[in-house]
Amino acid sequence: MKIAVLGTGTVGQTLAGKLSASRHEVTIGTRDPKATLARNKPDNMGNPPFSVWKEQHPAVGLDTLSGASAKAELIVNATSGGGSIEALTEAGEQNLNGKVLIDVSNPLDFSRGFPPSLSVSNTDSLAEQIQRRFPQARVVKALNTMTASLMLEPDKLAAGQHTVLVSGNDADAKATVTGLLKSYGWSDIIDLGDITTARGTEMYLPLWVRMFGALGNPMINIKVVR
Amino acid sequence: MKIAVLGTGTVGQTLAGKLSASRHEVTIGTRDPKATLARNKPDNMGNPPFSVWKEQHPAVGLDTLSGASAKAELIVNATSGGGSIEALTEAGEQNLNGKVLIDVSNPLDFSRGFPPSLSVSNTDSLAEQIQRRFPQARVVKALNTMTASLMLEPDKLAAGQHTVLVSGNDADAKATVTGLLKSYGWSDIIDLGDITTARGTEMYLPLWVRMFGALGNPMINIKVVR
């Protein structure tokens, strides 16, 4: 499948690398590809600059947000939550219309330091904001409840015996995403309902952050026991 | 142990009944005991009036909020989240001071219908509000992430293979609560940290509500897989 992964951070890199390794045709979208490649310093988490990762992943393309989105059949929003609406606007509404848009982002607000709060929550969610702004995109919230390296490699933790949650208004789009998740080993997938249920998975993040803090390890997830 | 359970709803009844059955000396606290016993209609969930439950549980005492709290060594806040501060104020600060106060409530706001939103969240929590209002009470947030019937009977689900989360500023109080939880069969207890971590467990409720809706069963909980 032709997939655009929007965002050049750890989440974007991890998803693009894994999708590409399983022979999807992946292009990463970024505001300014030249500037992205020109960065030569580690990010503030100490990760090497994007260009180093890109050299190690020659099959992954790099294009503008709109260029990557225009040619994609499926789009992954892996931009930071605070910049997602702006990035998707730059991707171009016409390039999103009718397409499955997997939103893995979280509206984390670090402006008051750590732990982050949410910039939207309770009676609204980032996923709903995206769906309202791009009514013809088929937004599916998924995978935002775990660290990037588990998203497409659930078997890295407890032999995959944990849960991924899916929200969205479009049943066919959710079926596409569910199929994709299954192809990466997910067996416990819960369809929570329409896109408003993304409030639940986004509001789970503050708990995730605290569990990460208490357990000292990001390789955690929840198994919904029932 | 002498325990006051504040609140006469399903949560209060369930906890009081279970604590009393294991030979704790339990008194339920309510604003007006006479009025509570005089109610003769089912509640809006169809549960029988409190007096029916009380007759079936003769070992459980009934007193005012302050009367129940005054003689208790440990207090459980099982009042509805929206009325918790008021109920605890009526219980009397002097009756809470120095005591372990287990807060199982959630600040659910049903004023816009179902699903509820939270009346406090994100940068504050009900547990923090309670701790600030009663600085000498030793508040421990726990058990608010599941349906009442699982709180002290974890074995009812998946042989108890799921998680309970604990938040609080006072290490000894958390040890008391952890010991109590273990005595009811809890084996996976995660201490999230200080009382601000209750933001996480309270903000999990909107997800719980959606999972309940999607799965059609309140007998659910999370296992934190790590």
mmCIF file of C-alpha atoms in Angstrom, chain B:
data_model
loop_
_atom_site.group_PDB
_atom_site.id
_atom_site.type_symbol
_atom_site.label_atom_id
_atom_site.label_comp_id
_atom_site.label_asym_id
_atom_site.label_seq_id
_atom_site.Cartn_x
_atom_site.Cartn_y
_atom_site.Cartn_z
ATOM 1 C CA MET B 1 -10.573 -2.248 61.829
ATOM 2 C CA LYS B 2 -13.215 0.423 62.454
ATOM 3 C CA ILE B 3 -14.146 1.703 59.002
ATOM 4 C CA ALA B 4 -16.535 4.436 57.912
ATOM 5 C CA VAL B 5 -17.909 4.157 54.408
ATOM 6 C CA LEU B 6 -19.338 7.502 53.356
ATOM 7 C CA GLY B 7 -22.095 7.162 50.775
ATOM 8 C CA THR B 8 -25.191 4.959 50.553
ATOM 9 C CA GLY B 9 -25.162 4.225 46.814
ATOM 10 C CA THR B 10 -24.097 1.047 45.062
ATOM 11 C CA VAL B 11 -20.411 1.682 45.712
ATOM 12 C CA GLY B 12 -20.919 2.394 49.409
ATOM 13 C CA GLN B 13 -23.191 -0.619 49.867
ATOM 14 C CA THR B 14 -20.865 -2.964 48.002
ATOM 15 C CA LEU B 15 -17.755 -1.887 49.900
ATOM 16 C CA ALA B 16 -19.489 -1.778 53.292
ATOM 17 C CA GLY B 17 -20.992 -5.220 52.787
ATOM 18 C CA LYS B 18 -17.725 -6.786 51.744
ATOM 19 C CA LEU B 19 -15.675 -5.084 54.498
ATOM 20 C CA SER B 20 -18.241 -6.075 57.105
ATOM 21 C CA ALA B 21 -18.340 -9.675 55.875
ATOM 22 C CA SER B 22 -14.631 -9.927 56.581
ATOM 23 C CA ARG B 23 -15.217 -8.791 60.175
ATOM 24 C CA HIS B 24 -14.294 -5.139 59.905
ATOM 25 C CA GLU B 25 -16.514 -2.929 62.059
ATOM 26 C CA VAL B 26 -18.251 -0.889 59.406
ATOM 27 C CA THR B 27 -20.503 2.135 59.705
ATOM 28 C CA ILE B 28 -22.024 3.787 56.690
ATOM 29 C CA GLY B 29 -22.147 7.552 56.894
ATOM 30 C CA THR B 30 -24.984 9.510 55.338
ATOM 31 C CA ARG B 31 -26.188 13.082 55.666
ATOM 32 C CA ASP B 32 -29.496 12.183 57.296
ATOM 33 C CA PRO B 33 -29.786 8.554 58.465
ATOM 34 C CA LYS B 34 -33.523 8.811 59.102
ATOM 35 C CA ALA B 35 -34.186 10.150 55.633
ATOM 36 C CA THR B 36 -31.911 7.484 54.120
ATOM 37 C CA LEU B 37 -33.876 4.719 55.849
ATOM 38 C CA ALA B 38 -37.217 6.328 54.999
ATOM 39 C CA ARG B 39 -36.598 6.138 51.235
ATOM 40 C CA ASN B 40 -38.890 3.428 49.928
ATOM 41 C CA LYS B 41 -38.434 3.617 46.173
ATOM 42 C CA PRO B 42 -35.785 2.019 43.959
ATOM 43 C CA ASP B 43 -33.037 4.394 42.824
ATOM 44 C CA ASN B 44 -32.862 5.536 39.186
ATOM 45 C CA MET B 45 -30.791 2.441 38.327
ATOM 46 C CA GLY B 46 -33.588 0.226 39.627
ATOM 47 C CA ASN B 47 -31.735 -0.842 42.770
ATOM 48 C CA PRO B 48 -33.904 -1.399 45.846
ATOM 49 C CA PRO B 49 -33.975 1.336 48.481
ATOM 50 C CA PHE B 50 -31.169 1.457 51.036
ATOM 51 C CA SER B 51 -33.387 0.177 53.833
ATOM 52 C CA VAL B 52 -33.770 -3.163 52.048
ATOM 53 C CA TRP B 53 -30.006 -3.534 51.791
ATOM 54 C CA LYS B 54 -29.591 -2.435 55.399
ATOM 55 C CA GLU B 55 -31.961 -5.131 56.655
ATOM 56 C CA GLN B 56 -29.868 -7.715 54.824
ATOM 57 C CA HIS B 57 -26.683 -6.374 56.433
ATOM 58 C CA PRO B 58 -27.498 -5.965 60.124
ATOM 59 C CA ALA B 59 -23.828 -5.862 61.135
ATOM 60 C CA VAL B 60 -23.292 -2.640 59.187
ATOM 61 C CA GLY B 61 -24.013 0.474 61.206
ATOM 62 C CA LEU B 62 -25.616 3.644 59.906
ATOM 63 C CA ASP B 63 -24.771 7.067 61.264
ATOM 64 C CA THR B 64 -24.338 10.651 60.186
ATOM 65 C CA LEU B 65 -21.305 11.549 58.103
ATOM 66 C CA SER B 66 -19.627 13.017 61.168
ATOM 67 C CA GLY B 67 -20.770 10.274 63.534
ATOM 68 C CA ALA B 68 -19.470 7.517 61.287
ATOM 69 C CA SER B 69 -16.183 9.352 60.663
ATOM 70 C CA ALA B 70 -15.554 10.278 64.300
ATOM 71 C CA LYS B 71 -15.297 6.694 65.469
ATOM 72 C CA ALA B 72 -13.523 5.310 62.390
ATOM 73 C CA GLU B 73 -9.840 4.494 62.048
ATOM 74 C CA LEU B 74 -10.114 4.430 58.262
ATOM 75 C CA ILE B 75 -12.588 6.288 56.057
ATOM 76 C CA VAL B 76 -13.745 5.438 52.545
ATOM 77 C CA ASN B 77 -15.137 8.225 50.389
ATOM 78 C CA ALA B 78 -17.801 6.492 48.312
ATOM 79 C CA THR B 79 -19.960 9.567 47.811
ATOM 80 C CA SER B 80 -20.601 10.831 44.305
ATOM 81 C CA GLY B 81 -17.692 12.899 43.027
ATOM 82 C CA GLY B 82 -19.728 16.048 42.566
ATOM 83 C CA GLY B 83 -20.745 16.027 46.234
ATOM 84 C CA SER B 84 -17.586 14.659 47.821
ATOM 85 C CA ILE B 85 -16.071 17.896 49.133
ATOM 86 C CA GLU B 86 -19.387 18.905 50.669
ATOM 87 C CA ALA B 87 -19.931 15.466 52.223
ATOM 88 C CA LEU B 88 -16.408 15.361 53.645
ATOM 89 C CA THR B 89 -16.820 18.876 55.022
ATOM 90 C CA GLU B 90 -19.956 17.696 56.765
ATOM 91 C CA ALA B 91 -18.041 14.651 58.049
ATOM 92 C CA GLY B 92 -15.853 17.180 59.838
ATOM 93 C CA GLU B 93 -12.222 18.014 59.296
ATOM 94 C CA GLN B 94 -11.392 17.042 62.897
ATOM 95 C CA ASN B 95 -12.831 13.570 62.207
ATOM 96 C CA LEU B 96 -10.617 13.126 59.130
ATOM 97 C CA ASN B 97 -7.361 14.513 60.478
ATOM 98 C CA GLY B 98 -4.590 11.945 60.698
ATOM 99 C CA LYS B 99 -6.749 9.183 59.249
ATOM 100 C CA VAL B 100 -6.363 7.207 56.068
ATOM 101 C CA LEU B 101 -9.026 8.413 53.639
ATOM 102 C CA ILE B 102 -9.482 6.103 50.676
ATOM 103 C CA ASP B 103 -11.037 8.082 47.847
ATOM 104 C CA VAL B 104 -12.793 5.760 45.396
ATOM 105 C CA SER B 105 -14.947 8.490 43.840
ATOM 106 C CA ASN B 106 -14.797 10.007 40.381
ATOM 107 C CA PRO B 107 -15.714 13.564 39.377
ATOM 108 C CA LEU B 108 -18.244 12.430 36.781
ATOM 109 C CA ASP B 109 -20.476 15.147 35.387
ATOM 110 C CA PHE B 110 -23.700 13.815 33.870
ATOM 111 C CA SER B 111 -25.207 17.280 33.384
ATOM 112 C CA ARG B 112 -24.805 16.942 29.597
ATOM 113 C CA GLY B 113 -26.055 13.352 29.639
ATOM 114 C CA PHE B 114 -24.168 10.222 28.735
ATOM 115 C CA PRO B 115 -21.266 9.718 28.412
ATOM 116 C CA PRO B 116 -20.283 11.896 31.371
ATOM 117 C CA SER B 117 -17.447 14.406 31.272
ATOM 118 C CA LEU B 118 -15.247 15.182 34.261
ATOM 119 C CA SER B 119 -15.944 18.208 36.473
ATOM 120 C CA VAL B 120 -12.221 18.489 37.250
ATOM 121 C CA SER B 121 -9.364 17.090 35.171
ATOM 122 C CA ASN B 122 -6.120 17.640 33.322
ATOM 123 C CA THR B 123 -4.288 20.063 35.654
ATOM 124 C CA ASP B 124 -6.101 19.058 38.845
ATOM 125 C CA SER B 125 -8.126 16.168 40.216
ATOM 126 C CA LEU B 126 -10.818 15.512 42.787
ATOM 127 C CA ALA B 127 -8.315 13.643 44.953
ATOM 128 C CA GLU B 128 -6.046 16.708 44.997
ATOM 129 C CA GLN B 129 -8.987 18.948 45.819
ATOM 130 C CA ILE B 130 -9.823 16.703 48.764
ATOM 131 C CA GLN B 131 -6.202 16.612 49.930
ATOM 132 C CA ARG B 132 -5.921 20.417 49.696
ATOM 133 C CA ARG B 133 -9.212 20.944 51.555
ATOM 134 C CA PHE B 134 -8.218 18.448 54.292
ATOM 135 C CA PRO B 135 -4.432 18.732 54.504
ATOM 136 C CA GLN B 136 -4.197 16.511 57.617
ATOM 137 C CA ALA B 137 -6.191 13.661 56.105
ATOM 138 C CA ARG B 138 -4.018 10.989 54.530
ATOM 139 C CA VAL B 139 -5.748 10.692 51.170
ATOM 140 C CA VAL B 140 -5.149 7.614 49.046
ATOM 141 C CA LYS B 141 -6.839 7.406 45.672
ATOM 142 C CA ALA B 142 -7.587 3.823 44.754
ATOM 143 C CA LEU B 143 -10.185 1.504 43.224
ATOM 144 C CA ASN B 144 -11.845 4.293 41.217
ATOM 145 C CA THR B 145 -10.901 2.587 37.958
ATOM 146 C CA MET B 146 -13.395 -0.267 38.142
ATOM 147 C CA THR B 147 -16.980 -1.219 38.895
ATOM 148 C CA ALA B 148 -17.878 -1.548 42.578
ATOM 149 C CA SER B 149 -18.274 -5.302 42.619
ATOM 150 C CA LEU B 150 -14.657 -5.828 41.555
ATOM 151 C CA MET B 151 -13.115 -3.429 44.072
ATOM 152 C CA LEU B 152 -12.787 -5.911 46.903
ATOM 153 C CA GLU B 153 -13.386 -9.057 44.865
ATOM 154 C CA PRO B 154 -10.755 -8.997 42.124
ATOM 155 C CA ASP B 155 -11.044 -12.768 41.737
ATOM 156 C CA LYS B 156 -14.463 -12.277 40.165
ATOM 157 C CA LEU B 157 -12.615 -11.383 36.959
ATOM 158 C CA ALA B 158 -9.868 -13.407 35.269
ATOM 159 C CA ALA B 159 -8.786 -15.016 38.549
ATOM 160 C CA GLY B 160 -7.654 -11.592 39.766
ATOM 161 C CA GLN B 161 -5.111 -11.132 36.979
ATOM 162 C CA HIS B 162 -5.603 -7.400 36.597
ATOM 163 C CA THR B 163 -4.297 -4.198 38.133
ATOM 164 C CA VAL B 164 -5.252 -1.711 40.821
ATOM 165 C CA LEU B 165 -3.581 1.707 40.936
ATOM 166 C CA VAL B 166 -2.795 3.702 44.074
ATOM 167 C CA SER B 167 -1.945 7.413 44.478
ATOM 168 C CA GLY B 168 -1.127 9.390 47.600
ATOM 169 C CA ASN B 169 1.357 11.604 49.411
ATOM 170 C CA ASP B 170 1.640 9.501 52.581
ATOM 171 C CA ALA B 171 3.723 6.324 52.252
ATOM 172 C CA ASP B 172 2.334 4.771 55.442
ATOM 173 C CA ALA B 173 -1.235 5.438 54.333
ATOM 174 C CA LYS B 174 -0.507 3.806 50.982
ATOM 175 C CA ALA B 175 1.002 0.828 52.811
ATOM 176 C CA THR B 176 -2.188 0.511 54.874
ATOM 177 C CA VAL B 177 -4.341 0.615 51.755
ATOM 178 C CA THR B 178 -2.068 -1.791 49.886
ATOM 179 C CA GLY B 179 -2.270 -4.210 52.815
ATOM 180 C CA LEU B 180 -6.054 -3.958 52.826
ATOM 181 C CA LEU B 181 -6.172 -4.563 49.069
ATOM 182 C CA LYS B 182 -3.910 -7.602 49.376
ATOM 183 C CA SER B 183 -6.195 -9.001 52.060
ATOM 184 C CA TYR B 184 -8.962 -9.008 49.450
ATOM 185 C CA GLY B 185 -6.885 -10.806 46.852
ATOM 186 C CA TRP B 186 -5.226 -8.029 44.897
ATOM 187 C CA SER B 187 -1.796 -9.102 43.710
ATOM 188 C CA ASP B 188 -0.964 -6.492 41.065
ATOM 189 C CA ILE B 189 -0.911 -3.140 42.860
ATOM 190 C CA ILE B 190 0.970 -0.236 41.274
ATOM 191 C CA ASP B 191 1.904 2.773 43.401
ATOM 192 C CA LEU B 192 1.778 5.591 40.863
ATOM 193 C CA GLY B 193 3.276 8.183 43.184
ATOM 194 C CA ASP B 194 1.915 11.260 44.925
ATOM 195 C CA ILE B 195 -1.668 12.436 44.927
ATOM 196 C CA THR B 196 -1.240 14.358 41.652
ATOM 197 C CA THR B 197 -1.050 10.995 39.880
ATOM 198 C CA ALA B 198 -4.764 10.639 40.628
ATOM 199 C CA ARG B 199 -5.254 12.896 37.602
ATOM 200 C CA GLY B 200 -4.245 9.855 35.608
ATOM 201 C CA THR B 201 -6.663 7.413 37.187
ATOM 202 C CA GLU B 202 -9.543 9.892 37.166
ATOM 203 C CA MET B 203 -8.891 10.786 33.516
ATOM 204 C CA TYR B 204 -8.979 7.089 32.712
ATOM 205 C CA LEU B 205 -12.682 7.044 33.530
ATOM 206 C CA PRO B 206 -13.833 8.425 30.163
ATOM 207 C CA LEU B 207 -11.984 5.521 28.539
ATOM 208 C CA TRP B 208 -13.519 3.068 31.002
ATOM 209 C CA VAL B 209 -16.990 4.396 30.170
ATOM 210 C CA ARG B 210 -16.352 3.920 26.450
ATOM 211 C CA MET B 211 -14.958 0.417 26.927
ATOM 212 C CA PHE B 212 -18.011 -0.416 29.013
ATOM 213 C CA GLY B 213 -20.160 0.880 26.155
ATOM 214 C CA ALA B 214 -18.268 -1.039 23.469
ATOM 215 C CA LEU B 215 -18.026 -4.298 25.399
ATOM 216 C CA GLY B 216 -21.469 -4.086 27.005
ATOM 217 C CA ASN B 217 -20.245 -5.271 30.389
ATOM 218 C CA PRO B 218 -18.968 -3.404 33.446
ATOM 219 C CA MET B 219 -16.944 -6.414 34.620
ATOM 220 C CA ILE B 220 -13.792 -5.135 32.964
ATOM 221 C CA ASN B 221 -10.468 -3.868 34.191
ATOM 222 C CA ILE B 222 -7.006 -3.254 32.843
ATOM 223 C CA LYS B 223 -3.963 -5.383 33.391
ATOM 224 C CA VAL B 224 -0.890 -3.208 33.119
ATOM 225 C CA VAL B 225 1.398 -5.378 31.000
ATOM 226 C CA ARG B 226 5.117 -4.712 31.467
#
